[in-house]
Amino acid sequence: MSFKKVAVPLVVGAITAIIYSEIKKESSIDAALDSLPTSVTESVIQTTHVEHTAPSISKKEVTPPTNKPVITVCENVFEGAILNNEQMSELDANDIKMRQVIADTLTLESEFTALITNQNDTETKIERTSQLSEKYPNNPLISYELLSLCSNSEYNCSPELVTSTVQQDSNNGAAWLLSAIYHASNNDTNSAEAAIIEASRAPNFNDHWSDYSSTFSTAYKQAGAIEGVELDVLVMGYVAALSSPSYGALFKLCKQAPVDNTALLEACLTSGQLFADESSAQISRLIGSNIQKNVLTKLGHTDELARIVQARKEMFAINEQQSKALDLIWRNQSLRAEWQAELIRNGEVTAAQFAINEAIRISNDPNINECLVVN
């Protein structure tokens, strides 16, 4: 994997806004869910690296939604990057060396990281992930990755493999939802419904975001990497490259559920609520709210529907605030590093709230210079 294109410029906010606006178009929702990146991180990692250009000083106040604190931004877009070209080239070279060490290291973390970073075809990746799951049967992260791969029907996992794998993480509602997506992708409505019901009964919901990043980080440390920005860049690159569930299959199943199939509709409502309330990824939360909205509309539950509509408005407002917040965060090297660490370790939702809180704090400073770059 080349990291010469790795950067997290301020376009992350704009990208998120595009994702949200596209998903709002009900007429093209199925195509949108299948074609859009699964996370803001994926979009960010694919963004072309650019050299830092110091902006001129010019201020512009942005009025937030009603009752929202003011976040001020500079009207000149900041185009700085985490690492310059020389640093990125050096990181590329070091990564090649460390990946070889990782490939030769027989620890769980190294074997898992080597599996993720190898450019295998999908069938080979399924086979090797299944073998690793057999070697480490009590590791929920490996079984979750296998379920995530299997959730797309084109990967041709068997129902028996999915059934046995989900049992390895049976207390995790997120794992059961991956199983539901797999069955929905294969037009097995009864099994999808049963998996959603199991998800609702599960005591935990863990999409393993932090486990992925900590496993990659540990593997690189075992290979000689040092804690810091460079390691975070490597980790973020691999988190962004992870396999993605076929959310569209579950969305379609729930949207087309007959109004008299109350059991399936209730199961869909539960899956939507789990995604919306528990996922660490912004797009998963929005998809969850969309599923709930469609089911409640079908059932005519106007009070609950009004609550979901309001929750969606709040999601869009947070997304708008995050976009403004990152304009300030990205100009401060220390805060930028903290935001990046939050994104890697705790997911997009937590990172967004961190950015908003810090931007509000900065904006309350009467002597603020929105365009100042702090290195």
Short mmCIF file of C-alpha atoms in Angstrom, two decimals:
data_model
loop_
_atom_site.label_atom_id
_atom_site.label_comp_id
_atom_site.label_asym_id
_atom_site.label_seq_id
_atom_site.Cartn_x
_atom_site.Cartn_y
_atom_site.Cartn_z
CA MET A 1 0.00 0.00 0.00
CA SER A 2 1.37 3.38 -0.97
CA PHE A 3 0.91 6.22 1.47
CA LYS A 4 1.89 9.03 -0.88
CA LYS A 5 -1.78 9.94 -1.22
CA VAL A 6 -2.56 9.72 2.48
CA ALA A 7 -3.77 13.02 3.87
CA VAL A 8 -6.60 14.29 6.00
CA PRO A 9 -7.26 17.77 4.61
CA LEU A 10 -10.23 19.86 5.45
CA VAL A 11 -12.28 18.38 2.64
CA VAL A 12 -13.32 15.69 5.14
CA GLY A 13 -16.18 17.97 6.17
CA ALA A 14 -17.23 18.56 2.59
CA ILE A 15 -17.03 14.85 1.81
CA THR A 16 -19.23 14.04 4.77
CA ALA A 17 -21.74 16.64 3.62
CA ILE A 18 -21.83 15.06 0.17
CA ILE A 19 -22.42 11.62 1.66
CA TYR A 20 -25.27 12.93 3.77
CA SER A 21 -26.93 14.82 0.92
CA GLU A 22 -26.72 11.84 -1.40
CA ILE A 23 -28.28 9.48 1.10
CA LYS A 24 -31.14 11.94 1.61
CA LYS A 25 -32.25 11.38 -1.98
CA GLU A 26 -34.80 8.64 -1.46
CA SER A 27 -35.22 7.97 -5.17
CA SER A 28 -31.61 6.76 -5.47
CA ILE A 29 -30.99 5.42 -1.98
CA ASP A 30 -30.11 1.85 -2.93
CA ALA A 31 -27.54 2.88 -5.53
CA ALA A 32 -26.15 5.52 -3.20
CA LEU A 33 -25.59 3.07 -0.35
CA ASP A 34 -23.78 0.61 -2.58
CA SER A 35 -21.55 3.17 -4.30
CA LEU A 36 -20.62 5.57 -1.52
CA PRO A 37 -17.56 5.06 0.69
CA THR A 38 -18.44 3.23 3.90
CA SER A 39 -16.90 5.91 6.07
CA VAL A 40 -15.53 9.40 6.10
CA THR A 41 -12.15 7.84 6.75
CA GLU A 42 -12.23 5.90 3.47
CA SER A 43 -12.91 9.09 1.55
CA VAL A 44 -10.19 10.92 3.43
CA ILE A 45 -7.50 8.34 2.76
CA GLN A 46 -8.21 8.47 -0.97
CA THR A 47 -7.79 12.25 -1.07
CA THR A 48 -4.74 13.44 -2.99
CA HIS A 49 -1.92 14.75 -0.84
CA VAL A 50 -1.20 18.44 -1.29
CA GLU A 51 1.58 20.74 -0.18
CA HIS A 52 0.95 23.22 2.61
CA THR A 53 0.11 26.71 1.49
CA ALA A 54 -0.16 29.35 4.23
CA PRO A 55 -3.41 31.30 3.76
CA SER A 56 -3.72 35.04 4.08
CA ILE A 57 -5.61 36.35 7.08
CA SER A 58 -9.30 36.92 6.48
CA LYS A 59 -12.16 36.24 8.87
CA LYS A 60 -15.67 34.98 8.30
CA GLU A 61 -18.19 34.17 11.01
CA VAL A 62 -20.52 31.26 10.39
CA THR A 63 -23.94 31.33 12.03
CA PRO A 64 -24.77 27.88 13.37
CA PRO A 65 -28.25 26.35 13.62
CA THR A 66 -30.59 27.80 16.24
CA ASN A 67 -29.33 27.30 19.79
CA LYS A 68 -25.97 26.06 18.53
CA PRO A 69 -22.76 27.76 19.74
CA VAL A 70 -20.96 29.91 17.19
CA ILE A 71 -17.98 28.40 15.37
CA THR A 72 -15.89 30.87 13.42
CA VAL A 73 -13.80 29.89 10.41
CA CYS A 74 -11.31 31.44 8.03
CA GLU A 75 -12.79 32.06 4.58
CA ASN A 76 -9.58 30.76 2.96
CA VAL A 77 -9.49 26.97 2.66
CA PHE A 78 -6.54 25.39 4.46
CA GLU A 79 -4.64 22.92 2.29
CA GLY A 80 -2.02 21.68 4.70
CA ALA A 81 -1.25 17.98 5.05
CA ILE A 82 -0.10 15.72 7.88
CA LEU A 83 3.24 14.97 6.26
CA ASN A 84 5.14 16.67 3.46
CA ASN A 85 6.31 14.82 0.34
CA GLU A 86 9.72 13.98 1.77
CA GLN A 87 8.19 12.58 4.95
CA MET A 88 5.65 10.58 2.95
CA SER A 89 8.38 9.07 0.78
CA GLU A 90 10.34 8.09 3.86
CA LEU A 91 7.20 6.59 5.41
CA ASP A 92 6.58 4.58 2.23
CA ALA A 93 10.09 3.13 2.36
CA ASN A 94 9.84 2.30 6.07
CA ASP A 95 6.45 0.72 5.57
CA ILE A 96 7.82 -1.71 3.00
CA LYS A 97 10.50 -2.83 5.45
CA MET A 98 8.09 -3.14 8.38
CA ARG A 99 5.54 -5.08 6.37
CA GLN A 100 8.20 -7.67 5.62
CA VAL A 101 8.95 -7.98 9.33
CA ILE A 102 5.21 -8.26 10.04
CA ALA A 103 4.87 -11.02 7.42
CA ASP A 104 7.60 -12.99 9.19
CA THR A 105 6.24 -12.49 12.72
CA LEU A 106 3.94 -15.17 14.11
CA THR A 107 1.82 -13.19 16.52
CA LEU A 108 -1.93 -12.73 16.28
CA GLU A 109 -1.54 -9.01 15.62
CA SER A 110 1.06 -9.48 12.89
CA GLU A 111 -0.76 -12.34 11.19
CA PHE A 112 -4.01 -10.38 11.15
CA THR A 113 -2.33 -7.22 9.85
CA ALA A 114 -0.49 -9.18 7.16
CA LEU A 115 -3.80 -10.69 6.10
CA ILE A 116 -5.46 -7.27 5.80
CA THR A 117 -2.55 -5.60 4.01
CA ASN A 118 -1.99 -8.33 1.42
CA GLN A 119 -3.63 -7.59 -1.93
CA ASN A 120 -5.36 -10.95 -2.28
CA ASP A 121 -8.45 -11.67 -4.34
CA THR A 122 -11.63 -11.93 -2.32
CA GLU A 123 -11.91 -15.71 -2.31
CA THR A 124 -8.33 -16.04 -1.08
CA LYS A 125 -8.94 -13.46 1.60
CA ILE A 126 -12.05 -15.33 2.76
CA GLU A 127 -10.13 -18.59 2.90
CA ARG A 128 -7.17 -17.14 4.80
CA THR A 129 -9.36 -15.22 7.22
CA SER A 130 -11.29 -18.41 7.90
CA GLN A 131 -8.04 -20.26 8.56
CA LEU A 132 -6.89 -17.52 10.93
CA SER A 133 -10.25 -17.71 12.71
CA GLU A 134 -9.72 -21.43 13.22
CA LYS A 135 -6.22 -20.77 14.58
CA TYR A 136 -7.52 -18.11 16.99
CA PRO A 137 -11.11 -19.27 17.67
CA ASN A 138 -11.59 -17.02 20.67
CA ASN A 139 -10.67 -13.79 18.91
CA PRO A 140 -13.84 -11.81 18.10
CA LEU A 141 -12.03 -9.33 15.83
CA ILE A 142 -11.03 -12.04 13.35
CA SER A 143 -14.52 -13.53 13.29
CA TYR A 144 -15.99 -10.05 12.83
CA GLU A 145 -13.69 -9.38 9.86
CA LEU A 146 -14.74 -12.71 8.34
CA LEU A 147 -18.43 -11.81 8.77
CA SER A 148 -17.79 -8.41 7.23
CA LEU A 149 -16.24 -10.05 4.18
CA CYS A 150 -19.08 -12.56 3.97
CA SER A 151 -21.79 -9.91 4.26
CA ASN A 152 -21.40 -9.18 0.55
CA SER A 153 -23.03 -12.01 -1.41
CA GLU A 154 -20.48 -11.86 -4.22
CA TYR A 155 -17.88 -13.35 -1.88
CA ASN A 156 -19.73 -16.71 -1.87
CA CYS A 157 -19.46 -17.64 1.81
CA SER A 158 -21.56 -20.62 2.81
CA PRO A 159 -24.45 -20.24 5.29
CA GLU A 160 -22.68 -22.79 7.48
CA LEU A 161 -19.54 -20.63 7.63
CA VAL A 162 -21.54 -17.55 8.60
CA THR A 163 -23.51 -19.49 11.24
CA SER A 164 -20.39 -20.92 12.87
CA THR A 165 -18.53 -17.60 12.70
CA VAL A 166 -21.24 -15.48 14.29
CA GLN A 167 -21.30 -17.88 17.23
CA GLN A 168 -17.71 -16.89 18.00
CA ASP A 169 -18.95 -13.36 18.76
CA SER A 170 -22.49 -14.24 19.77
CA ASN A 171 -22.83 -11.55 22.45
CA ASN A 172 -22.19 -8.83 19.88
CA GLY A 173 -25.20 -7.27 18.16
CA ALA A 174 -22.95 -5.83 15.43
CA ALA A 175 -21.82 -9.34 14.47
CA TRP A 176 -25.43 -10.53 14.24
CA LEU A 177 -26.28 -7.58 12.00
CA LEU A 178 -23.48 -8.60 9.64
CA SER A 179 -25.06 -12.04 9.56
CA ALA A 180 -28.41 -10.40 8.80
CA ILE A 181 -26.86 -8.43 5.95
CA TYR A 182 -25.35 -11.66 4.55
CA HIS A 183 -28.74 -13.39 4.56
CA ALA A 184 -30.46 -10.32 3.11
CA SER A 185 -27.86 -10.25 0.32
CA ASN A 186 -28.78 -13.85 -0.45
CA ASN A 187 -32.54 -13.19 -0.34
CA ASP A 188 -33.03 -15.35 2.75
CA THR A 189 -35.59 -13.20 4.55
CA ASN A 190 -36.31 -15.63 7.38
CA SER A 191 -32.66 -16.03 8.35
CA ALA A 192 -32.09 -12.27 8.09
CA GLU A 193 -35.05 -11.65 10.39
CA ALA A 194 -33.80 -14.26 12.88
CA ALA A 195 -30.32 -12.67 12.89
CA ILE A 196 -31.77 -9.21 13.56
CA ILE A 197 -33.75 -10.61 16.48
CA GLU A 198 -30.53 -12.11 17.88
CA ALA A 199 -28.86 -8.72 17.43
CA SER A 200 -31.58 -7.09 19.51
CA ARG A 201 -31.05 -9.63 22.29
CA ALA A 202 -27.26 -9.33 22.35
CA PRO A 203 -25.86 -7.55 25.44
CA ASN A 204 -23.19 -5.64 23.48
CA PHE A 205 -22.72 -3.78 20.20
CA ASN A 206 -19.12 -3.55 19.04
CA ASP A 207 -18.04 -2.81 15.47
CA HIS A 208 -14.43 -3.31 16.61
CA TRP A 209 -13.19 0.02 15.23
CA SER A 210 -10.69 0.47 18.07
CA ASP A 211 -9.71 -3.21 17.94
CA TYR A 212 -8.77 -2.94 14.28
CA SER A 213 -6.63 0.13 14.86
CA SER A 214 -4.98 -1.17 18.03
CA THR A 215 -4.16 -4.49 16.33
CA PHE A 216 -2.56 -2.74 13.35
CA SER A 217 -0.69 -0.41 15.70
CA THR A 218 0.61 -3.29 17.82
CA ALA A 219 1.81 -5.19 14.74
CA TYR A 220 3.76 -2.17 13.51
CA LYS A 221 5.25 -1.57 16.94
CA GLN A 222 6.36 -5.19 16.99
CA ALA A 223 8.05 -4.45 13.65
CA GLY A 224 9.87 -1.40 15.05
CA ALA A 225 7.45 1.50 14.50
CA ILE A 226 7.49 4.32 17.03
CA GLU A 227 4.38 5.90 18.50
CA GLY A 228 3.55 9.13 16.70
CA VAL A 229 1.99 10.79 13.67
CA GLU A 230 3.66 8.47 11.16
CA LEU A 231 2.27 5.37 12.87
CA ASP A 232 -1.19 6.95 13.02
CA VAL A 233 -1.04 7.63 9.27
CA LEU A 234 -0.23 3.97 8.61
CA VAL A 235 -3.00 2.75 10.91
CA MET A 236 -5.58 5.11 9.43
CA GLY A 237 -4.73 3.91 5.95
CA TYR A 238 -5.46 0.31 6.83
CA VAL A 239 -8.61 1.07 8.80
CA ALA A 240 -9.92 2.87 5.70
CA ALA A 241 -9.14 -0.11 3.48
CA LEU A 242 -11.23 -2.59 5.46
CA SER A 243 -13.97 -4.61 3.81
CA SER A 244 -17.41 -3.04 3.97
CA PRO A 245 -20.83 -4.62 4.60
CA SER A 246 -23.41 -4.41 1.84
CA TYR A 247 -25.76 -2.11 3.74
CA GLY A 248 -27.95 -1.75 0.66
CA ALA A 249 -29.18 -5.34 0.95
CA LEU A 250 -30.53 -4.83 4.46
CA PHE A 251 -31.97 -1.45 3.52
CA LYS A 252 -33.77 -2.97 0.53
CA LEU A 253 -35.09 -5.90 2.58
CA CYS A 254 -36.60 -3.57 5.15
CA LYS A 255 -37.93 -1.07 2.63
CA GLN A 256 -39.73 -3.82 0.69
CA ALA A 257 -41.06 -5.67 3.75
CA PRO A 258 -44.85 -6.17 3.49
CA VAL A 259 -46.85 -4.05 5.91
CA ASP A 260 -48.52 -7.16 7.33
CA ASN A 261 -45.17 -8.79 8.20
CA THR A 262 -44.97 -7.11 11.58
CA ALA A 263 -42.23 -9.43 12.85
CA LEU A 264 -39.88 -8.46 10.02
CA LEU A 265 -40.75 -4.77 10.33
CA GLU A 266 -40.07 -4.82 14.06
CA ALA A 267 -36.77 -6.58 13.40
CA CYS A 268 -35.85 -3.95 10.82
CA LEU A 269 -36.74 -1.20 13.25
CA THR A 270 -34.44 -2.80 15.80
CA SER A 271 -31.55 -3.10 13.35
CA GLY A 272 -31.94 0.54 12.35
CA GLN A 273 -31.94 1.62 15.97
CA LEU A 274 -28.81 -0.39 16.74
CA PHE A 275 -26.92 1.12 13.82
CA ALA A 276 -28.13 4.65 14.59
CA ASP A 277 -27.39 4.53 18.30
CA GLU A 278 -24.33 2.32 18.60
CA SER A 279 -22.14 2.44 15.48
CA SER A 280 -18.87 4.38 15.59
CA ALA A 281 -19.20 5.26 11.88
CA GLN A 282 -21.25 8.25 10.80
CA ILE A 283 -22.66 6.69 7.64
CA SER A 284 -23.81 3.59 9.56
CA ARG A 285 -25.73 5.81 11.95
CA LEU A 286 -27.40 7.64 9.11
CA ILE A 287 -28.29 4.39 7.35
CA GLY A 288 -29.79 3.17 10.61
CA SER A 289 -31.96 6.26 10.91
CA ASN A 290 -33.04 5.82 7.28
CA ILE A 291 -34.14 2.25 7.96
CA GLN A 292 -36.14 3.40 10.99
CA LYS A 293 -37.73 6.24 9.03
CA ASN A 294 -38.91 3.93 6.24
CA VAL A 295 -40.36 1.36 8.63
CA LEU A 296 -42.16 3.95 10.76
CA THR A 297 -43.56 5.58 7.62
CA LYS A 298 -44.84 2.19 6.43
CA LEU A 299 -46.45 1.52 9.84
CA GLY A 300 -47.88 5.03 10.13
CA HIS A 301 -46.32 5.64 13.55
CA THR A 302 -46.29 9.43 13.26
CA ASP A 303 -45.01 10.24 16.77
CA GLU A 304 -42.02 7.95 16.49
CA LEU A 305 -41.42 9.10 12.93
CA ALA A 306 -41.28 12.72 14.10
CA ARG A 307 -38.63 11.72 16.66
CA ILE A 308 -36.49 10.05 13.98
CA VAL A 309 -36.88 13.01 11.63
CA GLN A 310 -35.68 15.31 14.42
CA ALA A 311 -32.76 12.99 15.18
CA ARG A 312 -31.76 13.07 11.52
CA LYS A 313 -31.86 16.86 11.53
CA GLU A 314 -29.49 16.79 14.50
CA MET A 315 -27.17 14.43 12.60
CA PHE A 316 -27.03 16.86 9.69
CA ALA A 317 -26.47 19.78 12.07
CA ILE A 318 -23.58 17.94 13.75
CA ASN A 319 -22.12 17.15 10.36
CA GLU A 320 -22.32 20.82 9.39
CA GLN A 321 -20.70 21.86 12.66
CA GLN A 322 -17.94 19.29 12.20
CA SER A 323 -17.14 20.65 8.77
CA LYS A 324 -16.69 24.14 10.24
CA ALA A 325 -14.85 22.85 13.30
CA LEU A 326 -12.21 21.06 11.27
CA ASP A 327 -11.30 24.32 9.56
CA LEU A 328 -9.99 25.48 12.93
CA ILE A 329 -8.66 22.12 14.15
CA TRP A 330 -6.65 21.48 10.99
CA ARG A 331 -4.67 24.71 11.40
CA ASN A 332 -3.36 23.65 14.82
CA GLN A 333 -0.82 20.82 14.68
CA SER A 334 -1.41 19.68 18.26
CA LEU A 335 -5.21 19.64 17.98
CA ARG A 336 -4.97 18.01 14.56
CA ALA A 337 -2.97 15.16 16.08
CA GLU A 338 -5.50 14.78 18.90
CA TRP A 339 -8.39 14.71 16.43
CA GLN A 340 -6.61 12.12 14.31
CA ALA A 341 -5.97 9.97 17.40
CA GLU A 342 -9.67 10.19 18.34
CA LEU A 343 -10.65 9.17 14.81
CA ILE A 344 -8.36 6.15 14.79
CA ARG A 345 -9.01 4.89 18.29
CA ASN A 346 -12.67 5.72 18.87
CA GLY A 347 -14.28 6.26 15.47
CA GLU A 348 -15.82 9.04 13.45
CA VAL A 349 -18.65 9.95 15.81
CA THR A 350 -16.36 10.54 18.78
CA ALA A 351 -13.83 12.39 16.63
CA ALA A 352 -16.56 14.67 15.29
CA GLN A 353 -17.69 15.60 18.79
CA PHE A 354 -14.09 16.26 19.84
CA ALA A 355 -13.61 18.60 16.88
CA ILE A 356 -16.84 20.48 17.60
CA ASN A 357 -16.07 20.90 21.30
CA GLU A 358 -12.56 22.18 20.61
CA ALA A 359 -13.74 24.54 17.87
CA ILE A 360 -16.37 26.05 20.18
CA ARG A 361 -13.71 26.54 22.85
CA ILE A 362 -11.39 28.25 20.36
CA SER A 363 -14.19 30.40 18.96
CA ASN A 364 -14.99 31.72 22.44
CA ASP A 365 -11.54 33.30 22.65
CA PRO A 366 -12.08 37.05 22.02
CA ASN A 367 -8.60 37.31 20.50
CA ILE A 368 -9.01 34.42 18.08
CA ASN A 369 -7.34 34.59 14.68
CA GLU A 370 -9.22 31.98 12.62
CA CYS A 371 -6.58 31.89 9.88
CA LEU A 372 -3.54 31.46 12.13
CA VAL A 373 -1.57 28.26 11.49
CA VAL A 374 0.02 26.80 14.63
CA ASN A 375 2.84 24.31 14.01
#
